[in-house]
Structure formats: C-alpha cells, structure tokens
Amino acid sequence: MSRNDRFDDDRYENEHDDDHSSSGSSSSSDDLYEYSSSGSSSSSDDLYEYSSSGSSSSSDDLYEYSSSGSSTSSTSNGLYRLAEIRDYDGHLHGGSSDDRIESGYKYQGLFDVNNDGVYEKIYTNRYSGRWVTECEDPVTGIVDYGDYGQGGTTRVVGLYSDPLVEAGIVERGNTYDSQVRFQKDLSIDNLVVKTAGDYDGDGMQEVYWKTVDGTAYLRALMHADGNIQYANYQNEQQMTDYLVSTGNADIVSVVV
C-alpha cells in the first residue's frame, strides 16, 4: 500500500464509542485494509468461521481468586483477576462487569504499546470481548488502576470506528467492519499478540496480532497515550508486503 495514498488529517476524526481517547490522531489510506475480488483478501466465510476446538477457556475453568487490592491475582489455569481495571472514561471492565469478566483475563505478554520505551502487560478477555494494557510499578509490582485517563496506560483499550466505515466503503456492523471482527475474535479467544513497533516510522506504535485459526493478521494502530486509533486485518501476503516495504522484513517471521 503506497504512502502517497495517505488521507488528509482533516478528512475524518477518529471515534472511540463510549470510551474514546482524546488525542484525536487520524489515519491514512495506506493503513486501511484493501479488499479485492481477486482472492487476496479473506472471504466473508473466513471472517466468522472459526474453530471451536479447545482454544478458549470455559467458565468452569475459572479458579478461586484472592482479593489482593491493587495487585493482579492469578489462577492455576493462566487466567487473571483484574478487579479494578477501567476504560478511558472510568467504566469498570469497559462498561460490563460480572465475576466471569473480572476473573477472565488472559495474559498475552509484555509489549510497548505507545512507543515510550515502557513495556505494558497485555491481557485479553473473551467474556467481555475487550483487551487491556496494564503498567506495573517496576519496584513493587503494584498496578495503579487509577491511571486509566489521559496519559495513562492501565486501562481497557477503547473501541474505534473503522475508517472504511467512516469513508462509506464498508457498511457498519458487517463482516468487513474491523471493529466488529476484532471484538468477535476476542470473544472466541482467537487472537494472539505477536509484536509491537513503529514499523512505518510515523511515530505511532503498531501492535501486530495473529488469529489462532490462522486466517488473518491484525494490525492495531495506537495513540501516543496507549489507546487505540483503529485496526485493520491483513492476509499473510498483505502483512508480508507491508513489513517488507517499510524495511521490516525481519519482523515477518516474528508475526508468522
């Protein structure tokens, strides 16, 4: 995708539904997912037909958690309890909360989500269909769950409006709306975080995910405060072409 196709910054304003970031960054057309009838992109059948064979945990797997204040507690099966995690606007767990959600966070790893040199923990939650970034004190290991607003990096990551939807190219809510698909993949535990970096050199961090079922890759563009701008799905060839064209051929093997 050519950088010459970049949208004007003023063309549209990114939205974050009910838990938006206020930084107001806009996106570019080289970041958008290009669909074609040539078979290079995922078909609609690929979008929602996922294997249900053992990739996610059932509610029966949830273990007993201790109430440990502001620190994160874990279980024997790898899920975590993040009792006080909030979205940008202060809503617990992004606005929907019950015991399954509170105790159902899956650890994905440590990644720098906003290109500031500090690594955050990433968790996903199939019960809420959301994901979380969490920054711990390097000495005490304690998490400041009040650090969810502007400038904070401990929060339920926001929702966004797909730029293709905003441009009228894709109908909101259908299978090619990346926000809908992103949440669908999270809700069936079909995403694994692979790496993060500013691969096109525009100053904005990119978090690369891979679907467990192997149908696609997800590139999430982040704001400077660690909230999400938007994300686009790519097939393997599109992901490879993008990373090679930006001088990051060595990252392809990491993402795959």
mmCIF file of C-alpha atoms in Angstrom:
data_model
loop_
_atom_site.group_PDB
_atom_site.id
_atom_site.type_symbol
_atom_site.label_atom_id
_atom_site.label_comp_id
_atom_site.label_asym_id
_atom_site.label_seq_id
_atom_site.Cartn_x
_atom_site.Cartn_y
_atom_site.Cartn_z
ATOM 1 C CA MET A 1 0.000 0.000 0.000
ATOM 2 C CA SER A 2 1.504 3.357 -1.076
ATOM 3 C CA ARG A 3 2.156 6.095 1.434
ATOM 4 C CA ASN A 4 1.138 8.511 -1.374
ATOM 5 C CA ASP A 5 -2.462 7.441 -0.796
ATOM 6 C CA ARG A 6 -2.471 8.948 2.698
ATOM 7 C CA PHE A 7 -5.704 10.599 3.806
ATOM 8 C CA ASP A 8 -5.730 14.264 4.847
ATOM 9 C CA ASP A 9 -5.521 14.567 8.619
ATOM 10 C CA ASP A 10 -8.700 16.654 8.453
ATOM 11 C CA ARG A 11 -10.694 14.114 6.447
ATOM 12 C CA TYR A 12 -12.220 12.425 9.402
ATOM 13 C CA GLU A 13 -11.994 12.333 13.168
ATOM 14 C CA ASN A 14 -11.403 9.008 14.854
ATOM 15 C CA GLU A 15 -14.110 7.945 17.309
ATOM 16 C CA HIS A 16 -13.865 5.758 20.377
ATOM 17 C CA ASP A 17 -17.532 4.979 21.040
ATOM 18 C CA ASP A 18 -18.150 5.365 24.783
ATOM 19 C CA ASP A 19 -14.535 5.137 25.923
ATOM 20 C CA HIS A 20 -12.614 7.175 23.384
ATOM 21 C CA SER A 21 -9.151 8.636 23.646
ATOM 22 C CA SER A 22 -8.982 12.398 23.350
ATOM 23 C CA SER A 23 -5.746 12.640 21.381
ATOM 24 C CA GLY A 24 -7.512 12.989 18.037
ATOM 25 C CA SER A 25 -4.986 11.312 15.737
ATOM 26 C CA SER A 26 -6.168 10.484 12.251
ATOM 27 C CA SER A 27 -5.227 7.618 9.994
ATOM 28 C CA SER A 28 -4.077 7.109 6.439
ATOM 29 C CA SER A 29 -5.241 5.130 3.466
ATOM 30 C CA ASP A 30 -2.084 3.013 3.357
ATOM 31 C CA ASP A 31 -3.157 1.677 6.742
ATOM 32 C CA LEU A 32 -6.599 0.656 5.557
ATOM 33 C CA TYR A 33 -7.444 -2.906 4.708
ATOM 34 C CA GLU A 34 -7.852 -3.225 0.940
ATOM 35 C CA TYR A 35 -10.484 -5.658 -0.230
ATOM 36 C CA SER A 36 -10.498 -7.069 -3.726
ATOM 37 C CA SER A 37 -12.351 -9.685 -5.707
ATOM 38 C CA SER A 38 -9.108 -11.360 -6.714
ATOM 39 C CA GLY A 39 -8.984 -13.640 -3.698
ATOM 40 C CA SER A 40 -6.081 -11.901 -1.991
ATOM 41 C CA SER A 41 -8.162 -10.876 0.980
ATOM 42 C CA SER A 42 -10.101 -13.030 3.384
ATOM 43 C CA SER A 43 -13.528 -14.119 2.205
ATOM 44 C CA SER A 44 -16.618 -13.492 4.261
ATOM 45 C CA ASP A 45 -16.634 -17.159 5.146
ATOM 46 C CA ASP A 46 -13.203 -16.716 6.693
ATOM 47 C CA LEU A 47 -14.373 -13.888 8.898
ATOM 48 C CA TYR A 48 -16.695 -15.783 11.198
ATOM 49 C CA GLU A 49 -15.996 -19.476 10.740
ATOM 50 C CA TYR A 50 -13.544 -20.256 13.488
ATOM 51 C CA SER A 51 -12.549 -23.500 15.109
ATOM 52 C CA SER A 52 -14.180 -24.005 18.469
ATOM 53 C CA SER A 53 -11.939 -26.881 19.479
ATOM 54 C CA GLY A 54 -10.258 -26.039 22.717
ATOM 55 C CA SER A 55 -8.657 -22.673 22.057
ATOM 56 C CA SER A 56 -10.566 -20.854 24.765
ATOM 57 C CA SER A 57 -11.269 -21.457 28.422
ATOM 58 C CA SER A 58 -14.720 -22.264 29.739
ATOM 59 C CA SER A 59 -16.278 -20.580 32.730
ATOM 60 C CA ASP A 60 -15.817 -23.835 34.610
ATOM 61 C CA ASP A 61 -12.071 -23.321 34.344
ATOM 62 C CA LEU A 62 -12.133 -20.186 36.492
ATOM 63 C CA TYR A 63 -10.374 -20.744 39.774
ATOM 64 C CA GLU A 64 -10.564 -19.175 43.207
ATOM 65 C CA TYR A 65 -9.033 -15.702 43.280
ATOM 66 C CA SER A 66 -7.763 -13.736 46.218
ATOM 67 C CA SER A 67 -8.802 -10.112 46.635
ATOM 68 C CA SER A 68 -5.365 -8.525 46.632
ATOM 69 C CA GLY A 69 -6.161 -4.839 46.448
ATOM 70 C CA SER A 70 -4.372 -3.162 43.564
ATOM 71 C CA SER A 71 -2.188 -6.077 42.541
ATOM 72 C CA THR A 72 -3.165 -8.655 39.941
ATOM 73 C CA SER A 73 -4.021 -12.156 41.129
ATOM 74 C CA SER A 74 -3.636 -15.274 39.002
ATOM 75 C CA THR A 75 -5.064 -18.759 38.786
ATOM 76 C CA SER A 76 -3.789 -22.239 38.117
ATOM 77 C CA ASN A 77 -5.149 -22.152 34.565
ATOM 78 C CA GLY A 78 -3.465 -18.936 33.435
ATOM 79 C CA LEU A 79 -6.397 -16.523 33.768
ATOM 80 C CA TYR A 80 -6.105 -13.379 35.871
ATOM 81 C CA ARG A 81 -8.378 -11.297 38.042
ATOM 82 C CA LEU A 82 -8.188 -7.570 37.299
ATOM 83 C CA ALA A 83 -10.855 -6.301 39.676
ATOM 84 C CA GLU A 84 -10.388 -2.551 39.197
ATOM 85 C CA ILE A 85 -9.441 -2.172 35.525
ATOM 86 C CA ARG A 86 -11.371 0.648 33.816
ATOM 87 C CA ASP A 87 -11.709 2.144 30.354
ATOM 88 C CA TYR A 88 -10.707 5.702 29.412
ATOM 89 C CA ASP A 89 -13.965 7.107 30.787
ATOM 90 C CA GLY A 90 -13.720 5.214 34.071
ATOM 91 C CA HIS A 91 -16.143 2.366 33.400
ATOM 92 C CA LEU A 92 -15.164 -0.892 35.100
ATOM 93 C CA HIS A 93 -14.140 -3.510 32.522
ATOM 94 C CA GLY A 94 -15.313 -1.240 29.707
ATOM 95 C CA GLY A 95 -18.883 -0.964 30.905
ATOM 96 C CA SER A 96 -19.961 -4.554 31.517
ATOM 97 C CA SER A 97 -18.901 -6.340 34.662
ATOM 98 C CA ASP A 98 -19.571 -9.672 36.323
ATOM 99 C CA ASP A 99 -17.421 -12.287 38.021
ATOM 100 C CA ARG A 100 -16.554 -14.058 34.775
ATOM 101 C CA ILE A 101 -15.308 -10.836 33.190
ATOM 102 C CA GLU A 102 -13.481 -9.663 36.309
ATOM 103 C CA SER A 103 -11.694 -13.015 36.635
ATOM 104 C CA GLY A 104 -11.304 -13.909 32.964
ATOM 105 C CA TYR A 105 -8.241 -12.004 31.729
ATOM 106 C CA LYS A 106 -5.744 -13.955 29.645
ATOM 107 C CA TYR A 107 -2.126 -12.745 29.729
ATOM 108 C CA GLN A 108 -0.629 -12.145 26.264
ATOM 109 C CA GLY A 109 2.815 -10.775 27.137
ATOM 110 C CA LEU A 110 4.834 -7.585 27.620
ATOM 111 C CA PHE A 111 4.791 -5.029 24.799
ATOM 112 C CA ASP A 112 5.459 -1.314 24.386
ATOM 113 C CA VAL A 113 2.031 -0.186 23.199
ATOM 114 C CA ASN A 114 2.724 3.537 22.822
ATOM 115 C CA ASN A 115 6.384 3.744 21.781
ATOM 116 C CA ASP A 116 7.609 5.347 25.001
ATOM 117 C CA GLY A 117 10.148 2.679 25.962
ATOM 118 C CA VAL A 118 7.975 1.336 28.792
ATOM 119 C CA TYR A 119 6.528 -2.144 28.403
ATOM 120 C CA GLU A 120 2.927 -2.827 29.363
ATOM 121 C CA LYS A 121 1.241 -6.148 30.016
ATOM 122 C CA ILE A 122 -1.486 -7.023 27.529
ATOM 123 C CA TYR A 123 -4.479 -9.116 28.558
ATOM 124 C CA THR A 124 -7.473 -10.262 26.518
ATOM 125 C CA ASN A 125 -10.897 -11.167 27.859
ATOM 126 C CA ARG A 126 -13.201 -13.428 25.880
ATOM 127 C CA TYR A 127 -16.129 -12.757 28.222
ATOM 128 C CA SER A 128 -16.177 -9.024 27.502
ATOM 129 C CA GLY A 129 -14.621 -9.093 24.026
ATOM 130 C CA ARG A 130 -12.115 -6.443 25.122
ATOM 131 C CA TRP A 131 -8.382 -6.157 25.755
ATOM 132 C CA VAL A 132 -6.344 -4.416 28.410
ATOM 133 C CA THR A 133 -2.970 -2.741 28.841
ATOM 134 C CA GLU A 134 -1.526 -2.676 32.350
ATOM 135 C CA CYS A 135 1.568 -0.921 33.673
ATOM 136 C CA GLU A 136 3.118 -2.149 36.922
ATOM 137 C CA ASP A 137 5.409 -0.270 39.287
ATOM 138 C CA PRO A 138 8.866 -1.726 38.481
ATOM 139 C CA VAL A 139 9.791 -1.979 42.173
ATOM 140 C CA THR A 140 6.600 -3.027 43.949
ATOM 141 C CA GLY A 141 4.755 -4.724 41.095
ATOM 142 C CA ILE A 142 1.641 -2.817 42.150
ATOM 143 C CA VAL A 143 -0.716 -1.550 39.446
ATOM 144 C CA ASP A 144 -2.218 1.933 39.670
ATOM 145 C CA TYR A 145 -5.741 1.244 38.439
ATOM 146 C CA GLY A 146 -6.464 4.972 38.616
ATOM 147 C CA ASP A 147 -4.083 5.532 35.691
ATOM 148 C CA TYR A 148 -6.731 4.993 33.010
ATOM 149 C CA GLY A 149 -7.396 8.525 31.744
ATOM 150 C CA GLN A 150 -5.345 10.917 29.651
ATOM 151 C CA GLY A 151 -1.665 9.995 29.782
ATOM 152 C CA GLY A 152 -2.390 6.685 31.490
ATOM 153 C CA THR A 153 -1.526 3.223 30.220
ATOM 154 C CA THR A 154 -3.530 0.993 32.565
ATOM 155 C CA ARG A 155 -6.960 0.636 31.002
ATOM 156 C CA VAL A 156 -9.432 -1.356 28.987
ATOM 157 C CA VAL A 157 -8.453 -0.312 25.463
ATOM 158 C CA GLY A 158 -11.130 1.727 23.694
ATOM 159 C CA LEU A 159 -13.404 0.913 20.811
ATOM 160 C CA TYR A 160 -12.985 2.710 17.494
ATOM 161 C CA SER A 161 -14.828 3.412 14.277
ATOM 162 C CA ASP A 162 -13.329 1.641 11.248
ATOM 163 C CA PRO A 163 -12.033 4.287 8.786
ATOM 164 C CA LEU A 164 -13.505 2.257 5.922
ATOM 165 C CA VAL A 165 -16.894 2.551 7.590
ATOM 166 C CA GLU A 166 -16.390 6.290 8.070
ATOM 167 C CA ALA A 167 -15.455 6.625 4.395
ATOM 168 C CA GLY A 168 -18.596 4.770 3.308
ATOM 169 C CA ILE A 169 -16.607 1.895 1.786
ATOM 170 C CA VAL A 170 -17.764 -0.707 4.302
ATOM 171 C CA GLU A 171 -21.175 -0.962 5.953
ATOM 172 C CA ARG A 172 -21.077 -0.512 9.714
ATOM 173 C CA GLY A 173 -21.507 -3.775 11.592
ATOM 174 C CA ASN A 174 -20.964 -6.151 8.692
ATOM 175 C CA THR A 175 -18.245 -8.784 8.404
ATOM 176 C CA TYR A 176 -15.711 -6.324 6.949
ATOM 177 C CA ASP A 177 -16.107 -3.813 9.787
ATOM 178 C CA SER A 178 -12.798 -4.417 11.570
ATOM 179 C CA GLN A 179 -14.099 -3.267 14.978
ATOM 180 C CA VAL A 180 -16.861 -5.887 14.833
ATOM 181 C CA ARG A 181 -14.466 -8.594 13.758
ATOM 182 C CA PHE A 182 -11.878 -7.576 16.359
ATOM 183 C CA GLN A 183 -14.402 -7.987 19.173
ATOM 184 C CA LYS A 184 -15.683 -11.230 17.682
ATOM 185 C CA ASP A 185 -12.155 -12.645 17.617
ATOM 186 C CA LEU A 186 -11.543 -11.545 21.204
ATOM 187 C CA SER A 187 -14.803 -13.137 22.343
ATOM 188 C CA ILE A 188 -13.763 -16.545 20.994
ATOM 189 C CA ASP A 189 -10.145 -16.264 22.167
ATOM 190 C CA ASN A 190 -8.924 -16.210 18.577
ATOM 191 C CA LEU A 191 -6.129 -13.620 18.833
ATOM 192 C CA VAL A 192 -2.508 -13.769 19.991
ATOM 193 C CA VAL A 193 -0.303 -10.675 20.295
ATOM 194 C CA LYS A 194 2.931 -11.190 18.353
ATOM 195 C CA THR A 195 4.936 -7.953 18.423
ATOM 196 C CA ALA A 196 4.789 -4.160 18.601
ATOM 197 C CA GLY A 197 6.771 -1.376 16.948
ATOM 198 C CA ASP A 198 6.603 1.741 14.801
ATOM 199 C CA TYR A 199 7.119 -0.095 11.525
ATOM 200 C CA ASP A 200 6.273 2.706 9.093
ATOM 201 C CA GLY A 201 8.204 5.354 11.035
ATOM 202 C CA ASP A 202 5.303 7.763 11.545
ATOM 203 C CA GLY A 203 5.735 7.908 15.325
ATOM 204 C CA MET A 204 2.632 5.838 16.073
ATOM 205 C CA GLN A 205 3.076 2.377 17.578
ATOM 206 C CA GLU A 206 1.605 -0.681 15.844
ATOM 207 C CA VAL A 207 0.596 -3.852 17.684
ATOM 208 C CA TYR A 208 0.516 -6.960 15.488
ATOM 209 C CA TRP A 209 -1.790 -9.865 16.313
ATOM 210 C CA LYS A 210 -2.281 -13.252 14.672
ATOM 211 C CA THR A 211 -5.522 -15.205 14.647
ATOM 212 C CA VAL A 212 -5.289 -18.605 16.319
ATOM 213 C CA ASP A 213 -7.150 -20.172 13.414
ATOM 214 C CA GLY A 214 -4.516 -18.821 11.007
ATOM 215 C CA THR A 215 -6.896 -16.931 8.715
ATOM 216 C CA ALA A 216 -5.513 -13.425 9.197
ATOM 217 C CA TYR A 217 -3.271 -10.917 10.945
ATOM 218 C CA LEU A 218 -4.434 -7.798 12.764
ATOM 219 C CA ARG A 219 -2.506 -4.538 12.829
ATOM 220 C CA ALA A 220 -3.658 -2.187 15.597
ATOM 221 C CA LEU A 221 -2.584 1.469 15.344
ATOM 222 C CA MET A 222 -2.173 3.085 18.752
ATOM 223 C CA HIS A 223 -2.404 6.638 20.058
ATOM 224 C CA ALA A 224 0.520 8.161 21.943
ATOM 225 C CA ASP A 225 -1.344 7.538 25.218
ATOM 226 C CA GLY A 226 -1.690 3.810 24.501
ATOM 227 C CA ASN A 227 -5.336 3.843 23.447
ATOM 228 C CA ILE A 228 -6.284 2.544 20.011
ATOM 229 C CA GLN A 229 -6.761 4.609 16.854
ATOM 230 C CA TYR A 230 -8.083 1.768 14.712
ATOM 231 C CA ALA A 231 -7.075 -1.649 13.400
ATOM 232 C CA ASN A 232 -7.040 -3.411 10.061
ATOM 233 C CA TYR A 233 -6.975 -7.077 9.129
ATOM 234 C CA GLN A 234 -4.477 -8.377 6.587
ATOM 235 C CA ASN A 235 -3.890 -11.738 4.990
ATOM 236 C CA GLU A 236 -0.362 -13.164 5.097
ATOM 237 C CA GLN A 237 0.675 -11.672 1.759
ATOM 238 C CA GLN A 238 -0.572 -8.204 2.698
ATOM 239 C CA MET A 239 1.178 -8.378 6.064
ATOM 240 C CA THR A 240 4.408 -9.517 4.393
ATOM 241 C CA ASP A 241 4.248 -6.865 1.668
ATOM 242 C CA TYR A 242 3.649 -4.120 4.227
ATOM 243 C CA LEU A 243 6.526 -5.092 6.508
ATOM 244 C CA VAL A 244 8.944 -5.646 3.618
ATOM 245 C CA SER A 245 8.000 -2.312 2.021
ATOM 246 C CA THR A 246 8.688 -0.482 5.292
ATOM 247 C CA GLY A 247 12.107 -2.118 5.742
ATOM 248 C CA ASN A 248 10.999 -4.640 8.357
ATOM 249 C CA ALA A 249 11.373 -7.942 6.525
ATOM 250 C CA ASP A 250 12.906 -9.475 9.655
ATOM 251 C CA ILE A 251 9.647 -8.903 11.551
ATOM 252 C CA VAL A 252 7.632 -11.130 9.198
ATOM 253 C CA SER A 253 8.928 -14.306 10.839
ATOM 254 C CA VAL A 254 8.049 -12.886 14.266
ATOM 255 C CA VAL A 255 4.456 -12.192 13.241
ATOM 256 C CA VAL A 256 4.005 -15.526 11.471
#
